[in-house]
CSV table of C-alpha atoms in Angstrom, one decimal:
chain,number,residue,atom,x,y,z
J,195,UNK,CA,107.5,72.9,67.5
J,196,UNK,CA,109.2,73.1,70.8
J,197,UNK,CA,107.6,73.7,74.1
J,198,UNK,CA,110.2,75.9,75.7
J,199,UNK,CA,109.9,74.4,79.5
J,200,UNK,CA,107.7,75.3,82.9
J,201,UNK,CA,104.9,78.6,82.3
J,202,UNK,CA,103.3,78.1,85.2
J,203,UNK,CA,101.9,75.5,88.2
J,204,UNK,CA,98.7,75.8,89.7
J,205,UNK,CA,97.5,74.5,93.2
J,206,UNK,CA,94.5,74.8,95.5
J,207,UNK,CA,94.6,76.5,98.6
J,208,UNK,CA,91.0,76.6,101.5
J,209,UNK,CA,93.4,79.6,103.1
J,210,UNK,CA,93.8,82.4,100.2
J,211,UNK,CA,94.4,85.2,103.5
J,212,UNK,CA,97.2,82.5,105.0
J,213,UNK,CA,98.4,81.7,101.6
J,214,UNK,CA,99.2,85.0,100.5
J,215,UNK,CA,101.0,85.5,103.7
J,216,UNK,CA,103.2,82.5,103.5
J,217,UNK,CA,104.0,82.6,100.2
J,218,UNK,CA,104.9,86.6,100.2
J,219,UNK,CA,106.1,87.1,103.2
J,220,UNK,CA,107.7,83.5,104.1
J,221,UNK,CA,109.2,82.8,100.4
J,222,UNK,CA,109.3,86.3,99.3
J,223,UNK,CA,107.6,86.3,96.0
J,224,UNK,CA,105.8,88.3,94.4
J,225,UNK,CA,101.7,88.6,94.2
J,226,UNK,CA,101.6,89.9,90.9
J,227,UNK,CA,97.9,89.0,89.9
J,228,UNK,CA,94.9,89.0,91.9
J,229,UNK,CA,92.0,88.2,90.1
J,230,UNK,CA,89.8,85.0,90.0
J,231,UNK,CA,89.0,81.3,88.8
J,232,UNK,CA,87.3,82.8,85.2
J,233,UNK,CA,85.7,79.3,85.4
J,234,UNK,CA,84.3,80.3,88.9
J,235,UNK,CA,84.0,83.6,90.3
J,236,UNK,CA,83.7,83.0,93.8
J,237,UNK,CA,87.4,81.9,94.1
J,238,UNK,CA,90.5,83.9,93.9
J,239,UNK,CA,93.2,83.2,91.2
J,240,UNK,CA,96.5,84.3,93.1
J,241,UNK,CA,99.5,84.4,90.7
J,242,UNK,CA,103.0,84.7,92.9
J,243,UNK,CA,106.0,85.8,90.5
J,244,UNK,CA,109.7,87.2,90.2
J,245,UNK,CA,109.8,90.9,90.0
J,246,UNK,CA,109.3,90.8,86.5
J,247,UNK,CA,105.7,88.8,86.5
J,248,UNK,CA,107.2,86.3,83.9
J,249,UNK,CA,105.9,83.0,82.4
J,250,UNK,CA,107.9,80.3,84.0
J,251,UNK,CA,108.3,82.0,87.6
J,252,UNK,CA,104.3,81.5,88.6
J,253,UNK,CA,103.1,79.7,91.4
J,254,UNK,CA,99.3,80.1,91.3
J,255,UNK,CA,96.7,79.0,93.3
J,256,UNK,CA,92.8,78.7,93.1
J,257,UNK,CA,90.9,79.5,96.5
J,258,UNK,CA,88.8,76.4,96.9
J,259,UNK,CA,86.8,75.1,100.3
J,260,UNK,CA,88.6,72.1,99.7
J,261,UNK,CA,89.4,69.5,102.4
J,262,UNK,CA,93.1,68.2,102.5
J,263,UNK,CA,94.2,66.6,99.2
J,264,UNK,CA,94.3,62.5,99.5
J,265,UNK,CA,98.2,62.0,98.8
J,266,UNK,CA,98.5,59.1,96.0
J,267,UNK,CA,99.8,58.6,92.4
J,268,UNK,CA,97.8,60.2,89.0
J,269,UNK,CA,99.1,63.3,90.5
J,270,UNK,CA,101.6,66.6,90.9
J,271,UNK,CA,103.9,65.7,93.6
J,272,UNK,CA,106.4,67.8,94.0
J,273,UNK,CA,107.0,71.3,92.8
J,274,UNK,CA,110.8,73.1,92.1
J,275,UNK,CA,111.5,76.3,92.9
J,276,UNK,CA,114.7,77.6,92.1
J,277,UNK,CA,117.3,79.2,93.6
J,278,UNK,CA,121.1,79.7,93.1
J,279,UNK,CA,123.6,78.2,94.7
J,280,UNK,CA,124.1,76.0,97.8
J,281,UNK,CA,124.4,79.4,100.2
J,282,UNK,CA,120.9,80.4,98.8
J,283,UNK,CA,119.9,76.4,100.6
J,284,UNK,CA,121.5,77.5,103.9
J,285,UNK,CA,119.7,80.3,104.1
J,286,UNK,CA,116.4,78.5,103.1
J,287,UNK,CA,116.7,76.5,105.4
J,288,UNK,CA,117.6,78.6,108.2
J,289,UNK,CA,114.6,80.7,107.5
J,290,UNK,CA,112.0,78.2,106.8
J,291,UNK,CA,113.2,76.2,110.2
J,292,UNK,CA,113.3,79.7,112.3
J,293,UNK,CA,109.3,80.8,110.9
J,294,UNK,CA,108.5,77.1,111.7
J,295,UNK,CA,107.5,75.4,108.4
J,296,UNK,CA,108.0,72.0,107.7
J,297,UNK,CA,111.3,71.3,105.9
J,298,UNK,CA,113.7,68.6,105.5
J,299,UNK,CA,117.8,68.5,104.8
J,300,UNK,CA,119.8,70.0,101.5
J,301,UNK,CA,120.5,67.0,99.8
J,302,UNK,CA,121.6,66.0,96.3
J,303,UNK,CA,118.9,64.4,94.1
J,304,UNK,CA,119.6,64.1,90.7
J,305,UNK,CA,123.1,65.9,90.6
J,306,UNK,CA,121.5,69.0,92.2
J,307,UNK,CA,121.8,70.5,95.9
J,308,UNK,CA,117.7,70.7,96.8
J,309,UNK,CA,115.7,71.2,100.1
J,310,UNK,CA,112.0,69.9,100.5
J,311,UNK,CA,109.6,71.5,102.7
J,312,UNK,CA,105.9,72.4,102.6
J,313,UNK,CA,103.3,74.8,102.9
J,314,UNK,CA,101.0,75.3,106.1
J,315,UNK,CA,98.3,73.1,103.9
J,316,UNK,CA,100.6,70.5,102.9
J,317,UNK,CA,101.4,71.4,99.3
J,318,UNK,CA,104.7,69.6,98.8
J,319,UNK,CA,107.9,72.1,97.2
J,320,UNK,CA,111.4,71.4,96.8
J,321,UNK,CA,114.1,74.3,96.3
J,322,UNK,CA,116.7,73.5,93.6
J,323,UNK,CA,119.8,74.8,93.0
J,324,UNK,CA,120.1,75.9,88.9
J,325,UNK,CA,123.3,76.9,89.2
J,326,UNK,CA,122.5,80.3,88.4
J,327,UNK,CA,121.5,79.1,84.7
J,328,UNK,CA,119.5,81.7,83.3
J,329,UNK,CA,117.9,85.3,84.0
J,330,UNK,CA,117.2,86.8,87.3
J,331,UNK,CA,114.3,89.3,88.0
J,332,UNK,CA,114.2,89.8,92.4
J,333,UNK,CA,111.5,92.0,93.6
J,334,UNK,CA,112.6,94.5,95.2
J,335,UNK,CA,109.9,94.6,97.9
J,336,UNK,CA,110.6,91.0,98.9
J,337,UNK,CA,111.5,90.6,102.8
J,338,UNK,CA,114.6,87.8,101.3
J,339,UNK,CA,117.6,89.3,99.9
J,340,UNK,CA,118.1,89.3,96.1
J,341,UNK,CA,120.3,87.1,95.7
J,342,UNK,CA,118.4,84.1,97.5
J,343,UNK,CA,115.0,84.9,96.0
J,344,UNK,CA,113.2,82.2,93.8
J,345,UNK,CA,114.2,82.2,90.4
J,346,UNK,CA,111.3,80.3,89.0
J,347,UNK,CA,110.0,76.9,88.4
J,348,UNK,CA,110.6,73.8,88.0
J,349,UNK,CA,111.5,70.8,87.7
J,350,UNK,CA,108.1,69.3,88.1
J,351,UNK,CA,107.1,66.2,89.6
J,352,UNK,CA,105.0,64.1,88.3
J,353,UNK,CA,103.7,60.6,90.1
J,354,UNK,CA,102.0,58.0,87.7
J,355,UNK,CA,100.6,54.3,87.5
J,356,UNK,CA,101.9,53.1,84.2
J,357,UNK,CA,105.0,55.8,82.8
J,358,UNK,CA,105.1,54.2,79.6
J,359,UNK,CA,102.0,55.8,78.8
J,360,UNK,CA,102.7,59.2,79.8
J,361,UNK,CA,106.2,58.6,78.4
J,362,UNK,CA,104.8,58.4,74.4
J,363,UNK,CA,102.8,61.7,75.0
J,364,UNK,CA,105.3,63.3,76.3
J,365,UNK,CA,107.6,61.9,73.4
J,366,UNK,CA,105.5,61.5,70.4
J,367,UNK,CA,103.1,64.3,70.8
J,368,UNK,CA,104.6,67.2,72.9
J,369,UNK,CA,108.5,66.5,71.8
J,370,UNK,CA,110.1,66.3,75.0
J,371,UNK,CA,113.4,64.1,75.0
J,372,UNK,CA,113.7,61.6,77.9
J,373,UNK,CA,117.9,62.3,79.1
J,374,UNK,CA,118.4,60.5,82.0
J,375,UNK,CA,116.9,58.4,85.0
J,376,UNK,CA,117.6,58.9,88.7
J,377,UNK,CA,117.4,56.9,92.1
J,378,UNK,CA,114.0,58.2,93.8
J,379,UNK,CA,114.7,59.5,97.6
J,380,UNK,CA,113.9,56.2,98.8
J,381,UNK,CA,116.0,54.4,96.7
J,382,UNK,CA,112.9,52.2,95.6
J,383,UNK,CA,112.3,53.3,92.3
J,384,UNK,CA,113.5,55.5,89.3
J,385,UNK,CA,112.7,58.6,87.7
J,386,UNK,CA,112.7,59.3,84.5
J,387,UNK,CA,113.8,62.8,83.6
J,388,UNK,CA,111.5,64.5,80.5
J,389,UNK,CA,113.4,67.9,78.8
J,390,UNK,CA,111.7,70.7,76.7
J,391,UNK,CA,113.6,73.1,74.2
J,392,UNK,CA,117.0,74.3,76.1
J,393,UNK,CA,116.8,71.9,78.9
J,394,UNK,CA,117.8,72.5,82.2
J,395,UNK,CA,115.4,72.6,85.7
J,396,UNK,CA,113.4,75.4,84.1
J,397,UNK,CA,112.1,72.9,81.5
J,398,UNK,CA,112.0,69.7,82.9
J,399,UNK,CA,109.6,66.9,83.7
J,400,UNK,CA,110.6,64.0,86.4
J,401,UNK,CA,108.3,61.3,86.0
J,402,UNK,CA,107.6,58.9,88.9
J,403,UNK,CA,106.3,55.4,88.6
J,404,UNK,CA,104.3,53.7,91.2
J,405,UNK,CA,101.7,50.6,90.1
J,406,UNK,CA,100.3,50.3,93.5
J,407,UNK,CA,99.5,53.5,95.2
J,408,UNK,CA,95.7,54.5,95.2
J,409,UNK,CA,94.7,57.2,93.2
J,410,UNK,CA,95.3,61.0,94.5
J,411,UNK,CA,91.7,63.0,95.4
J,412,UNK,CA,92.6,66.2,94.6
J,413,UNK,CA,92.0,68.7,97.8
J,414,UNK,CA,93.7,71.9,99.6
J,415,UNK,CA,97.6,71.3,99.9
J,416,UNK,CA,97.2,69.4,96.3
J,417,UNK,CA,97.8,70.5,92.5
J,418,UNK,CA,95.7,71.3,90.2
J,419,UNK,CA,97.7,71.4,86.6
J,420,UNK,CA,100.5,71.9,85.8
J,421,UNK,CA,101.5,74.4,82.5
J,422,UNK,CA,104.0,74.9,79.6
J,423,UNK,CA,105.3,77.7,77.8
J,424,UNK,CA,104.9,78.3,74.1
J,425,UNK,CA,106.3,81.4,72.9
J,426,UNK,CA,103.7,82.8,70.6
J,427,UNK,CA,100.5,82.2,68.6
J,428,UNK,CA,101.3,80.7,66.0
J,429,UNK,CA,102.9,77.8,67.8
J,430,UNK,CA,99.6,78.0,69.8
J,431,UNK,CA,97.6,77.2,67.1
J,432,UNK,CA,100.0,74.6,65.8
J,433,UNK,CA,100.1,73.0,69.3
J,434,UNK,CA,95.5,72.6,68.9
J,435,UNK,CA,96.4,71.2,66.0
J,436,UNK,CA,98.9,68.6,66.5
J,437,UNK,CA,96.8,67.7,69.7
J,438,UNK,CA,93.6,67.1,66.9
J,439,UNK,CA,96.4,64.9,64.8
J,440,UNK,CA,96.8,62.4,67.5
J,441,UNK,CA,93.7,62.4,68.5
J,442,UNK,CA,94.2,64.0,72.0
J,443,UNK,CA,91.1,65.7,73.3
J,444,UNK,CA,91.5,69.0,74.3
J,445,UNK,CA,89.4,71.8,76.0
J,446,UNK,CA,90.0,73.3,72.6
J,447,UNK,CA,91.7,77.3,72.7
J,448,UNK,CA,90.5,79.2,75.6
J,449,UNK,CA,91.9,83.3,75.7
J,450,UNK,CA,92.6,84.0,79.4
J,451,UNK,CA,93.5,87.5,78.6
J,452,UNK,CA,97.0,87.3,80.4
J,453,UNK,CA,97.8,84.1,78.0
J,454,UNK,CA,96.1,81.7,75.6
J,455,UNK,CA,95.2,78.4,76.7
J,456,UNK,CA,94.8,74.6,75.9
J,457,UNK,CA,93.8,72.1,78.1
J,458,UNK,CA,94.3,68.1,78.0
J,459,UNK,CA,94.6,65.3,80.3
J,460,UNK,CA,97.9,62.8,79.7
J,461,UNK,CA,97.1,59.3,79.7
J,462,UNK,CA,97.3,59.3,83.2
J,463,UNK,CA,94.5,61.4,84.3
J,464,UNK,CA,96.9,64.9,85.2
J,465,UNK,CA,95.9,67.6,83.6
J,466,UNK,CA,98.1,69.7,81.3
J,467,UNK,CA,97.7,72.8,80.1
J,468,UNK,CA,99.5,74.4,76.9
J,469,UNK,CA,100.4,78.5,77.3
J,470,UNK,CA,101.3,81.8,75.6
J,471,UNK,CA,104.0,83.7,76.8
J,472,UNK,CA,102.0,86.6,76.1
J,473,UNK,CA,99.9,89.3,76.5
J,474,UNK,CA,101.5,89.0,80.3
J,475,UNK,CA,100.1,90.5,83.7
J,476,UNK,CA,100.8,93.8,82.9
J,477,UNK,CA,98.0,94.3,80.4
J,478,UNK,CA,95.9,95.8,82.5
J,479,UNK,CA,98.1,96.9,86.0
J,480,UNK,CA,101.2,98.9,85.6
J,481,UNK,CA,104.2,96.3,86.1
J,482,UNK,CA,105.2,98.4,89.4
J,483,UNK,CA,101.5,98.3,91.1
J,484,UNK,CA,100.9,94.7,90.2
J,485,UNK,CA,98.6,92.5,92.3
J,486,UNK,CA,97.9,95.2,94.7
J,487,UNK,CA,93.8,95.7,93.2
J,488,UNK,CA,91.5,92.6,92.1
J,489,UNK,CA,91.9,92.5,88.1
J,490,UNK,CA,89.1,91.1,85.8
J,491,UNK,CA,89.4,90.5,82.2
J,492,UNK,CA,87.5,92.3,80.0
J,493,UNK,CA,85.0,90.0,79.9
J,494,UNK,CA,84.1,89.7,83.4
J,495,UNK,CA,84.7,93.4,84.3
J,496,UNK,CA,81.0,94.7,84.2
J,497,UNK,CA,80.7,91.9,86.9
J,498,UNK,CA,83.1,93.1,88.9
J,499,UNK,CA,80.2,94.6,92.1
J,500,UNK,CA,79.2,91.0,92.0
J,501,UNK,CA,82.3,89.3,92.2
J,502,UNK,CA,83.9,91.6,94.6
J,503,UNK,CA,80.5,90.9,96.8
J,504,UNK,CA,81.5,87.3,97.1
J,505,UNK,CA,85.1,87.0,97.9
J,506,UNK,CA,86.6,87.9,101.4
J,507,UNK,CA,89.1,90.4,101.6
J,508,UNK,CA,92.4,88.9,102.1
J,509,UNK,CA,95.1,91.3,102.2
């Protein structure tokens, strides 16, 4: 049983209309999914993708009235996007600086060329050079040229009280093989570096320890959970069951209709979230009209006058 690295990170946004814009036509993704929170229907679920609406490339984000998230440790703190090659950062950088967002100098962290910036809300991202390692699916529509789009996900940035606890889920239960450590930005601490099936920033955890700082409060600009991929069901069902073994608790298997899900907390307090590859997004949309009309599951679909009634347009 092998997670095989990043499915997806979700975030909270009190701007869907603003966040749509920025992260379509600022970073140039994709909106391949608009539907909502199936756990409440009066927010938007906006999935951002490559071209190709695959796991391990969405950025999602729930459309919550939240005020700003309380920056602290028990938390995501940093998200990867990648992109190849130290060009691809000059050009970020370039961009991001001329439509005025907040972003900081291409440095190397970790053995790899990166560039942090943030949203209009504060949500905290960091582009990574991969290298080029892996598949490439650009969207054709996107305003940046192909060869600079985001790539995907990861590596994800985790901020913690007490690693050794996270460290023996991560370990023991989910598999993932510590590699390396790293000098922190600051130079104050270290990270610890977490890999999943192949490796590589795709499929990697960095794991930041810091006994002192106050607890996050989750708000707008903050993360919400952070997902991994499994390829299939039956390591899906093996996963539920290995989380039983150790006596994890779980929000036992949920079908999201787009992928199956498992929900747990790590020691911690952040919330984790174990995913199917499959079905995918286009289950119900035609790959080349995705995101363009709000999609509901089946099971929410004879809602759908309701639900439409209490959301605000937004593109």
């Amino acid at each position: 049983m092998q997670l095989t690295g990043i499915h997806h990170l979700t975030a909270i946004s009190a701007h869907a209309k603003g966040n749509v814009a920025f992260y379509t036509g600022v970073l140039g993704m994709r909106l391949v999914k608009k539907t909502v929170n199936q756990d409440d229907v009066s927010a938007y679920h906006l999935f951002y993708a490559d071209g190709k609406a695959n796991p391990g490339t969405d950025l999602t984000f729930f459309d919550w009235p939240a005020a700003r998230e309380h920056r602290g440790t028990r938390s995501i703190s940093r998200t990867g996007l990648r992109v190849n090659g130290e060009k691809a950062l000059g050009f970020w950088q370039d961009r991001l600086i001329k439509l005025g967002a907040h972003v900081g100098k291409v440095t190397e962290v970790d053995g790899r060329l990166t560039l942090p910036f943030e949203d209009p809300e504060g949500q905290r991202l960091v582009l990574v050079d991969d290298g080029g390692r892996g598949e490439a699916h650009p969207w054709e529509k996107s305003p940046v040229p192909a060869e600079h789009q985001i790539r995907g996900l990861g590596p994800i940035v985790l901020n913690v009280p007490d690693l050794a606890r996270t460290a023996r889920v991560l370990s023991d239960v989910m598999n993932m093989i510590r590699v390396r450590d790293y000098a922190s930005p600051d130079g104050e601490h270290r990270i610890e570096v977490f890999s999943m099936g192949e490796g590589g920033p795709a499929a990697e955890l960095h794991v930041l320890e810091q006994k002192d700082l106050p607890a996050s409060r989750q708000g707008a600009g903050g993360v919400h959970h952070v997902a991994f991929r499994t390829p299939d069901e039956e390591q899906y069902h093996a996963w539920t069951a290995r989380l039983s073994e150790f006596g994890v608790h779980s929000s036992g298997e949920i079908d999201r209709f787009y992928f199956r899900s498992l929900y747990f907390r790590e020691p911690n307090g952040i919330l984790f979230e174990i995913a199917t590859d499959g079905p995918g997004f286009a289950t119900d949309e035609p790959m080349e009209t995705l995101g363009e009309k709000l999609a509901l599951p089946p099971f929410l679909e004879s809602r759908r006058k309701e639900i439409e009634a209490g959301l605000k347009p937004i593109t």
